[in-house]
Structure formats: C-alpha cells, structure tokens
Amino acid sequence: MIDSVELVRMLVGREQLSGADQFLKLVSDPFKGQFSENAFWSALGTSIGFTVIINLLFCILRPYNAVVYAPRLKHADEKHAPPELSKGLFAWVNPIIKTREPYFVDKVGLDAAVFLRFTRMCRNLFFTMSIIGCAVMIPVNVKKSIRYGSNLSAFVLMTPQNVFGPAIWAHVVCAWSFDIIVMIFLWWNYRAVVRLRRGYFESPEYQNSLHARTLLVTDIPNASRTDDGIAQIVEHAKPTGTLARCAVGRNVKVLPELISQYEEAVRRLESYLAKYLKDPDRLPAQRPLCRPSKKDRSYTSSQKVDAINYLTGRIRELEQEIKEVRETIDMRNPMPYGFASYEAISGAHTAAYALRKKHPKGTTIRLAPRPNELIWDNLPLSKGARKWKAAMGVLWVALLTIVWIAPNALIAVFLANLSNLGLVWPDFQTQLNAHPKYWAAVQGIASPAITSLVYLVLPIIFRRLAMRAGDVSKTSREHHVIHRLYAFFVFNNLIVFSLFGCIWGFVTSVIQLTRDQHKDLWSSIKNSDLGVKLTITLCTVSQFWVTWLLQRNLGAAVDLAQVVNLVWSWFARHFLAPTPRQLIEWTAPPPFDYASYYNYFLFYATVALCFATLQPIVLPVTALYFAMDSWLKKYLLMYVFVTKTESGGGYWRLVFNRMLFATLLANVLVGLVVWARGSLTMCFCIIPLPFVLGAFKIYCNTAFDDKIRYYTKGAGLRDPEGPPLPVKLSTRNDKLGTRFGHPALFKPLIVPMVHAKAQRVLTQIYKGRLGSAGPGAGSEFSDIQLDPMSKSHPGKASHGSPPGPTPFEMVPEHHLDFSYYKNRGDFGDEHGAGDIYSRPGTPRSYTPNGGSTPGSSRPSSPAPITYTSGGRPIPQRLDNIGHTYPPNYHQPGYRSESPHRAPSDSDLPAAGPYTHPNGSDSHIGLLGAAGLPARGSASPRPIGEPLEDTSYDFSRGRR
C-alpha cells in the first residue's frame, strides 16, 4: 500500500523528499521513533530525581519564608488556623498525616475537603485498577505478543497491538471490571459527600447565615417588581406557612462601571508614583507621562499628559460622578430580580424544592448564593438575553477548540522534537548542527513552557467567556469553566493529539484507493482498515502518555515549592517598582484555583481510564501521581491557599459526571479494539456498558442529589385553603436589603497608597489641588476626598480645608503586610475575607512584629478605626479599616439620614438603642441601618461596639 508521502511524491512528480514531503511524513506519524524503554526510564529517573530535589529545597526554605509557604497560618483567625509548624525540615509532614477530614472541614472548608476526597478517591481507584490491569492484561498481552519476536520493546509487548482472537476476551472482562470498580468508588464517595453536605447544613455557620434562608428570584415581570409583588409570587406559587421578607433589586445605573474606572485610575496613579518615587532622594528629571483613558472625552487618546496631575484629576472627577449617581438611586426604578428571605431555613429550601421546575409568572426561583458570589451584571438579563449569551459562549469555545487543532498538532510534531523542524527547514538544520547543546536546551524548555503557558491562559479565557455567558453566580461560572476546559483538553489534547496521525493516514489511504484503483468511496473506506489503524496508533501513543504522566509528579513538586511565586516576588521587589498595594497583596494567601486543578486531575484520570487496557502500566503511574499530590495539595490547602468563594462542596456533582464520561470514553476505546481484533460476540458484550453507566447515574441522581441540594424538601407547608397570610411585610431589623444590595451602592472607594518614605517629597510632585479646595473637596456622600494637601505636612490635608481624609494613604515599611488590611474590602475580598480572618471574638495569637491592641491580639490598623461626628465617636465598619471619614459623611447604615445629620447622643435613650426621631421604620431601606437593632430589642448594642459589617461574613451568626 502506498503511504501518504509516496502519494504526494507521485502527485508532484519528484524523486527526492521536499519540505512538503517531509512535513506530510512527520504529521502522518508524529510519534515514530520518539519512544523507547530508555525514554521511559529516563523520564522516571528525571521525575523522581527533580521531585526529591525540589521537595528538599522546599523543606529548607519553608521555615524562613512564612509569607510564601504558610500565609494562611499567619493570617487566619483562631477558629480557621491550621496547626502550628516548627522550624524543622520535615515538621510540615506530621500535621498533614494526622489531620483528618472532620478537622479539615472545620479549618479549611468543605470545598477543600471535597477536593482532597476526590484526589484520594483517584489514588485508591487507580491502585485498585492497577492490581487487575497488571495481573491480567500484561500477562495476556505479553504471552500473545512475544510469538512475533523477542526483539519487541517491553512497551509494545504490554499492548494489544499484536493480540488477536480469544485473548481479546481479557479486554472485555477488564472493561466490565473497571466499570464496576469506578461505580463502586463513585457510589461510596457520593455517600460520604452527602454526609459532609448534611453536616454542612447543620453547622452553626450555615444555620445562622442569611443566604441559607433566602431565595433568588429572576425574570420578574414588570407588574411584580416590588417587594410585595415578589412575596405574592413566592407565597402563591408554594405556600410554606411562613412569611418571606422580600427586596427587589434596584437600578444602580452606571455605578459599577464608574467604580471600575475609578479603581483602575487609582491603581495607575499608584504605579506611576511607585516608579517615580522609587528613590525619593533622586527623583527622575522627567515627570511620568501617560495617555488619557479612552473613556475620558476631555482628551484625545493620542496625546500624552502629566500622569500624576491627570490621574489625580481623573480620580476626583470619577469620585464626583459616583457621588452624584449614588444620590439619584431610589426605589422607583426596580430591576427584574429580587430576593425573598424566610425566618427559617426549612421554609426557603421547601419553597426552592417545590419551585425547582416551575416558573410562576415566568420567573425563575432558586436558592440564593452568598452575596459575594453573585455576578450582579448578569442578574438583570432577560431569559432571551441569557440564552443568547450562553449560545455565543458555546460558539466562542467551539471556535477556540477548532482553531487550536493546528497549533496543537504543530507543537506535537516540531516543538517537541526540533530535529523534525530541521527536516523541513534546511537553514535551521544548519544552526541545529552548529549549536546542538543550545538547541537541546531550547527543546527541553520551549515545549513544556509553551504548553504550561497555554494551560495558565486557558482558564482565564474560559472564565471571561463564562462571565459573558449570563451566569448569575461565581460558583456556576466556575462549573462552566471546568466543563469547557475539560471538553477542550479531552478533544484537543487527547483525541486530536492521539489520533491526528492515524486520521491523516486513513484519509490519504482512501484518496489513493479511489484515485489509483478506481474504487468507490465506501469500498475504499472498508479496505483502509480504520479499526486496525486506530488500534495500532493508540497502542503507539500510549507510550507517550505514560511518559507524560510520569512528568506530572515534577509539576506537583514545583507547585508545592511555589517556585513561580517565590521567583516572581523576589524579582519584582528587586528589579521593579511595585506599589504598596501590590506588596501588601503579595503577602496575602492566594486563592485556590479549583477550576484549573479539577480540570487537570480529571484530565489525568481520563487519560488513565482510556489507556487502562491499551497500556496497563499507565494505571500504577497515575496512582503514584495521585498518591503524592494528595499529600502535597493537602499542605497547600491547609497552609498556603484560601477558598475565595465557598460553595459548600458544590463541585462534587460536576466531578462525578466527568468521571462517568471518562469511563464511557474508555469503553468506546475498548469497543474499538474489540471490533478490530475480536469477534462480533465480544462487541455485543461491550454494548451494555454505556447503558449500565447511564442507569447508575440515574440512580445516584435520584438517591443523593436532592439531599445535597436541599436542607429539607417538604416541611413547613401550609394548607393552601387556609386563611391567606398578610402580604404587608415589616422591614424592622431586616438585613436583606443591605446584605443583598448591589455592592456599588455602599462599596468604599479605595484611596491611593504611597510609601511613607516618599511623604516628604509629595509637595514637590503633587500639583493637583495643593493648598486650595477644588471641586468635590467637601463631598457630602463620598467615600474618599482628595482634599488640598498641606505644604507643611505632606500627605495630610491642608488646615485651611474642612477636616477630611488625606489625599493619599501613607503606608510605612512595617505595614506592608496583609495582616493590617485583611478586614478591608479592597484587600480581603480577593483572598477569602469574611471566612477565615479575624473578627471580634475570634482573635489570633500571632501578630506581625509582635504588635497587638489591648484586649485583642489582632494586629493594629495603620489608620484609625473610628471617626467623630458631632463630638461623639461613631463606630466604623470593619471593612473600612484604614479610611478616615469626614464629619458630614454617612455610611450605608445611616444612608437614609444623610440629608440631615448623624444621630447624636441626645437622640439615644439612656439605656437603649438608637431609634428614628419620628419613631418609624422608614429609615431602614435598601441602603439603610443593617447594623442598627430594632426598638425594643432584648439585647441592645452598646455604644462603641462596631456596627455590623454589611459585607458577607460566613463565620458570623445571624442576628
């Protein structure tokens, strides 16, 4: 039979292989000559050797780099802090061995516990499958293959490449055995996850949380876009016997966009100041220049302006705009979404379960996620807009997947082996021969580096596509990211990468038969032996995947050592000019990227399952990887990473479904081998496997899914024929409007941060409003004010201006630590704030530099935590630590009082809480009084105790 290269040679009439001929030859068999036993042992030795070296390096560096290797231990409160670590080289091993799952759930969270349970399940699963695979498949394949010659490599002998006839029954038996083992492990862990989830439902944190008893209602029709309208929809759709407090969403207009522009301008200003003031004693002769923002119509985008003056003015203008827009927000412009909160969790979950497949008045009703999980921009979308966005997201992912096929194939053929590139590029071959050691180093670095870069960029791309797809919560978005990443990896990195050469050879063979032998297309397809070609190709490429999985151990060790973060932090501090904000953020515990890690682990498991019968040695190799990484990831989750948004184990069902899909794909490959090398009876024995997996999925969905999703399904229903409940709802002491209010309504604006060493030179560079009040200087409702700066006290407000905050927040060197800012929203929101950090009553014994405050071991804040209004100290919100407020500023808790004044001592009863002057509850609205107790409360809040933080706090009880 004429191969593809000979076909091209005949078509072009050449005797010698040209560059095009060489290219076709390479792509027709990209793995030819790349594998051998030596390559396997070399990969094994390299992986183990470098893993041991990197782990030893970690053991040496860990005791002296707590910022990188134990930030969670440093910053978490007493309840969530992991066990203390000594400075011994292997002191970190004992805690991860002794820590059990219940303790881990309490300290780290249920999402992290479910992730580790999945890694342990994969470890045990593949160890169990290794026993059967190595004990059954390898002896059968070796015995049947060795008759074709003893000079075959061990990898070829272990595959079914030369196995025919009755011996293929071993594949059928193993396929059934592996499916049963997978289902047993999934069933066992599904039950365990249900127990964990039920414990999570019963935990004090969940029982006392507001979101646990709240419903999210979307797609509300115009006539029902009121608090009472939402109550009527929920109660009439499913009477529960309890009354829901409701709040409809408000139109925040362009506030989110303005705040985004404001924060971008602040960070740009900080960056220019950090570079310009890197050495305050030797300022650059040229002041920094920048291009104006494209959204600033006062300038043309082509001109350059003074960066410090422009950005200072830009910040002031945006602040004024934000203030004006916030003042125009009212109750008369509702949005098509809202929230309904019940007194008890059972009422909310009963209603959510009853309405899960219903759409009363066209609405969609579900359990509300945490407020910090909501993607607010997507909540107002209509059903049609959400479907269109989802369809466009799928289209973009499909296009990206298809476009990546060609680069993926070229990387596999040329970048992994530069000598192939020299065959089609003679000039490069000359350079390759002249500098072999240099290009060998490039080959060893280029392919893994480009592949790793792609793996880092892909989650970012898919996450942004998911944000535009209409997801209403971050957890839902992450689920879609995992789903699409997994589909991308399986299609491109497994199917296309493994079968590209085979499909290419099959197509050229069909062309040759139809062209030269004048056969019809169907006869040419049958004579091309597609099944045999696919079997041989899969057996050949299986050696590559074994070697590739061996090298994943090295990646796990690099992840433990935090090499990238360590090197980047050192480089940036010594050779760049990071801003104080960046330096503080680098000391914070980084969020754990569940989407990426779940995708990697699912992909590794899919590769192992697909090649379990084709190359059984892949099973112990995969088990070895999961055995090591299950311990390493446990350390990282305990001491390094935090969960940014806790979903309460919500990833399990997604993982369960992907494991079933991987098993189904493995069955397809086994069926392919049986079709090519076995009999029709064997094929019929494989056919039931997909149906068995489908029945197992239906059983698990029926038996477990409702227990995972809902606290209860039917308690609390009232008689629908009974007397109707009153619809008029009291909003007294109701936190729903504030806790589930759009963050743009009350989010404090960040202040530009400058290193304290540059304080004395600020008067030389700050020319925006030095010594004279400018527009917005006395802004009544602004979160910050860039007041005139004093010439005698740089960084402070001028004495001639009204008292207010400083133009810049001066940060001393010893305060460049996350410990001082972890309860501020501008820092903590991206690093698990509200879940694991110190709150009143849960102090940590550790403080930076040994500093503490009386009665508490929490680190002191670099800025005052109270402000004065009318001569009386008013407690400041915890998420505003580091800000100082002017006397005429009112926080969201006093928002409805803003046209007049803050309450004074004369407004308060002698021994009671604050009450509105007119005795009504009208001061409590969408923006108001979340932290003020109701009149007549049994336990009034003492004066001086902090007001309730309206940002979500998972560890705080409901009040």
PDB file of N, CA and C in Angstrom, residues 40 75 130 139 162 190 215 222 227 248 257 352 369 380 439 445 478 557 559 666 678 705 730 753 825 851 859 872:
ATOM      1  N   PHE A  40      11.456   5.919  28.783  1.00  0.00           N
ATOM      2  CA  PHE A  40      10.617   5.736  29.970  1.00  0.00           C
ATOM      3  C   PHE A  40      11.450   5.817  31.242  1.00  0.00           C
ATOM      4  N   HIS A  75      -2.343  34.491  58.854  1.00  0.00           N
ATOM      5  CA  HIS A  75      -3.441  35.451  58.793  1.00  0.00           C
ATOM      6  C   HIS A  75      -4.777  34.917  59.284  1.00  0.00           C
ATOM      7  N   SER A 130      -4.917  -0.984  39.159  1.00  0.00           N
ATOM      8  CA  SER A 130      -3.573  -1.455  38.800  1.00  0.00           C
ATOM      9  C   SER A 130      -3.400  -2.933  39.093  1.00  0.00           C
ATOM     10  N   PRO A 139       0.093  -9.976  31.491  1.00  0.00           N
ATOM     11  CA  PRO A 139       0.451 -11.362  31.120  1.00  0.00           C
ATOM     12  C   PRO A 139      -0.192 -11.821  29.811  1.00  0.00           C
ATOM     13  N   ASN A 162      -0.405  -6.678  18.988  1.00  0.00           N
ATOM     14  CA  ASN A 162      -0.235  -7.957  18.280  1.00  0.00           C
ATOM     15  C   ASN A 162      -1.086  -9.061  18.880  1.00  0.00           C
ATOM     16  N   TYR A 190     -19.857   9.328  46.901  1.00  0.00           N
ATOM     17  CA  TYR A 190     -21.086  10.127  46.824  1.00  0.00           C
ATOM     18  C   TYR A 190     -21.789  10.119  48.174  1.00  0.00           C
ATOM     19  N   LEU A 215     -34.150  33.126  48.917  1.00  0.00           N
ATOM     20  CA  LEU A 215     -34.358  32.708  47.536  1.00  0.00           C
ATOM     21  C   LEU A 215     -33.967  33.843  46.602  1.00  0.00           C
ATOM     22  N   ASN A 222     -42.840  43.084  34.884  1.00  0.00           N
ATOM     23  CA  ASN A 222     -42.926  44.483  35.306  1.00  0.00           C
ATOM     24  C   ASN A 222     -43.945  44.703  36.417  1.00  0.00           C
ATOM     25  N   ASP A 227     -41.460  44.764  46.376  1.00  0.00           N
ATOM     26  CA  ASP A 227     -41.255  43.820  47.473  1.00  0.00           C
ATOM     27  C   ASP A 227     -42.493  42.963  47.677  1.00  0.00           C
ATOM     28  N   VAL A 248     -36.682  43.865  46.221  1.00  0.00           N
ATOM     29  CA  VAL A 248     -36.460  43.878  44.783  1.00  0.00           C
ATOM     30  C   VAL A 248     -35.161  44.624  44.493  1.00  0.00           C
ATOM     31  N   GLU A 257     -19.610  50.549  36.491  1.00  0.00           N
ATOM     32  CA  GLU A 257     -18.610  50.954  35.501  1.00  0.00           C
ATOM     33  C   GLU A 257     -17.779  52.126  36.014  1.00  0.00           C
ATOM     34  N   ALA A 352     -37.833  26.345  47.497  1.00  0.00           N
ATOM     35  CA  ALA A 352     -36.917  26.143  46.369  1.00  0.00           C
ATOM     36  C   ALA A 352     -37.113  24.772  45.744  1.00  0.00           C
ATOM     37  N   PRO A 369     -27.283  32.281  46.295  1.00  0.00           N
ATOM     38  CA  PRO A 369     -25.895  32.094  46.730  1.00  0.00           C
ATOM     39  C   PRO A 369     -25.516  33.171  47.732  1.00  0.00           C
ATOM     40  N   PRO A 380     -29.834  41.247  35.900  1.00  0.00           N
ATOM     41  CA  PRO A 380     -30.968  41.875  35.193  1.00  0.00           C
ATOM     42  C   PRO A 380     -31.255  41.283  33.814  1.00  0.00           C
ATOM     43  N   TRP A 439      20.396  24.246  21.289  1.00  0.00           N
ATOM     44  CA  TRP A 439      19.053  23.908  20.814  1.00  0.00           C
ATOM     45  C   TRP A 439      18.459  22.743  21.592  1.00  0.00           C
ATOM     46  N   ILE A 445      13.061  23.185  27.077  1.00  0.00           N
ATOM     47  CA  ILE A 445      12.332  24.244  27.795  1.00  0.00           C
ATOM     48  C   ILE A 445      11.132  24.744  27.002  1.00  0.00           C
ATOM     49  N   GLU A 478     -17.697  29.008  37.629  1.00  0.00           N
ATOM     50  CA  GLU A 478     -16.577  28.083  37.752  1.00  0.00           C
ATOM     51  C   GLU A 478     -16.947  26.694  37.258  1.00  0.00           C
ATOM     52  N   ALA A 557       5.549  18.797  42.510  1.00  0.00           N
ATOM     53  CA  ALA A 557       6.602  19.287  43.406  1.00  0.00           C
ATOM     54  C   ALA A 557       6.862  20.768  43.210  1.00  0.00           C
ATOM     55  N   ASP A 559       4.694  22.903  42.237  1.00  0.00           N
ATOM     56  CA  ASP A 559       3.549  23.571  42.839  1.00  0.00           C
ATOM     57  C   ASP A 559       3.727  23.694  44.347  1.00  0.00           C
ATOM     58  N   ALA A 666     -13.607   5.503  27.784  1.00  0.00           N
ATOM     59  CA  ALA A 666     -12.742   4.319  27.863  1.00  0.00           C
ATOM     60  C   ALA A 666     -13.438   3.102  27.276  1.00  0.00           C
ATOM     61  N   GLY A 678     -11.256  -8.565  17.787  1.00  0.00           N
ATOM     62  CA  GLY A 678     -12.044  -9.634  18.376  1.00  0.00           C
ATOM     63  C   GLY A 678     -13.147 -10.123  17.458  1.00  0.00           C
ATOM     64  N   ASP A 705     -28.989  13.453  44.949  1.00  0.00           N
ATOM     65  CA  ASP A 705     -28.901  14.853  44.520  1.00  0.00           C
ATOM     66  C   ASP A 705     -29.742  15.794  45.376  1.00  0.00           C
ATOM     67  N   SER A 730     -43.068  43.690  57.503  1.00  0.00           N
ATOM     68  CA  SER A 730     -42.284  44.621  58.302  1.00  0.00           C
ATOM     69  C   SER A 730     -40.822  44.496  57.940  1.00  0.00           C
ATOM     70  N   MET A 753      -2.433  54.686  47.550  1.00  0.00           N
ATOM     71  CA  MET A 753      -1.466  54.359  48.592  1.00  0.00           C
ATOM     72  C   MET A 753      -0.059  54.744  48.127  1.00  0.00           C
ATOM     73  N   GLY A 825     -12.281  45.614  52.592  1.00  0.00           N
ATOM     74  CA  GLY A 825     -12.831  45.010  51.389  1.00  0.00           C
ATOM     75  C   GLY A 825     -11.921  45.099  50.186  1.00  0.00           C
ATOM     76  N   GLY A 851       3.003  43.222  67.478  1.00  0.00           N
ATOM     77  CA  GLY A 851       2.076  44.278  67.845  1.00  0.00           C
ATOM     78  C   GLY A 851       0.711  43.745  68.167  1.00  0.00           C
ATOM     79  N   PRO A 859      -3.748  42.436  64.861  1.00  0.00           N
ATOM     80  CA  PRO A 859      -2.789  43.490  64.562  1.00  0.00           C
ATOM     81  C   PRO A 859      -3.464  44.843  64.471  1.00  0.00           C
ATOM     82  N   ARG A 872     -19.175  63.045  69.167  1.00  0.00           N
ATOM     83  CA  ARG A 872     -19.372  61.699  69.713  1.00  0.00           C
ATOM     84  C   ARG A 872     -18.711  60.678  68.798  1.00  0.00           C
TER      85      ARG A 872
END
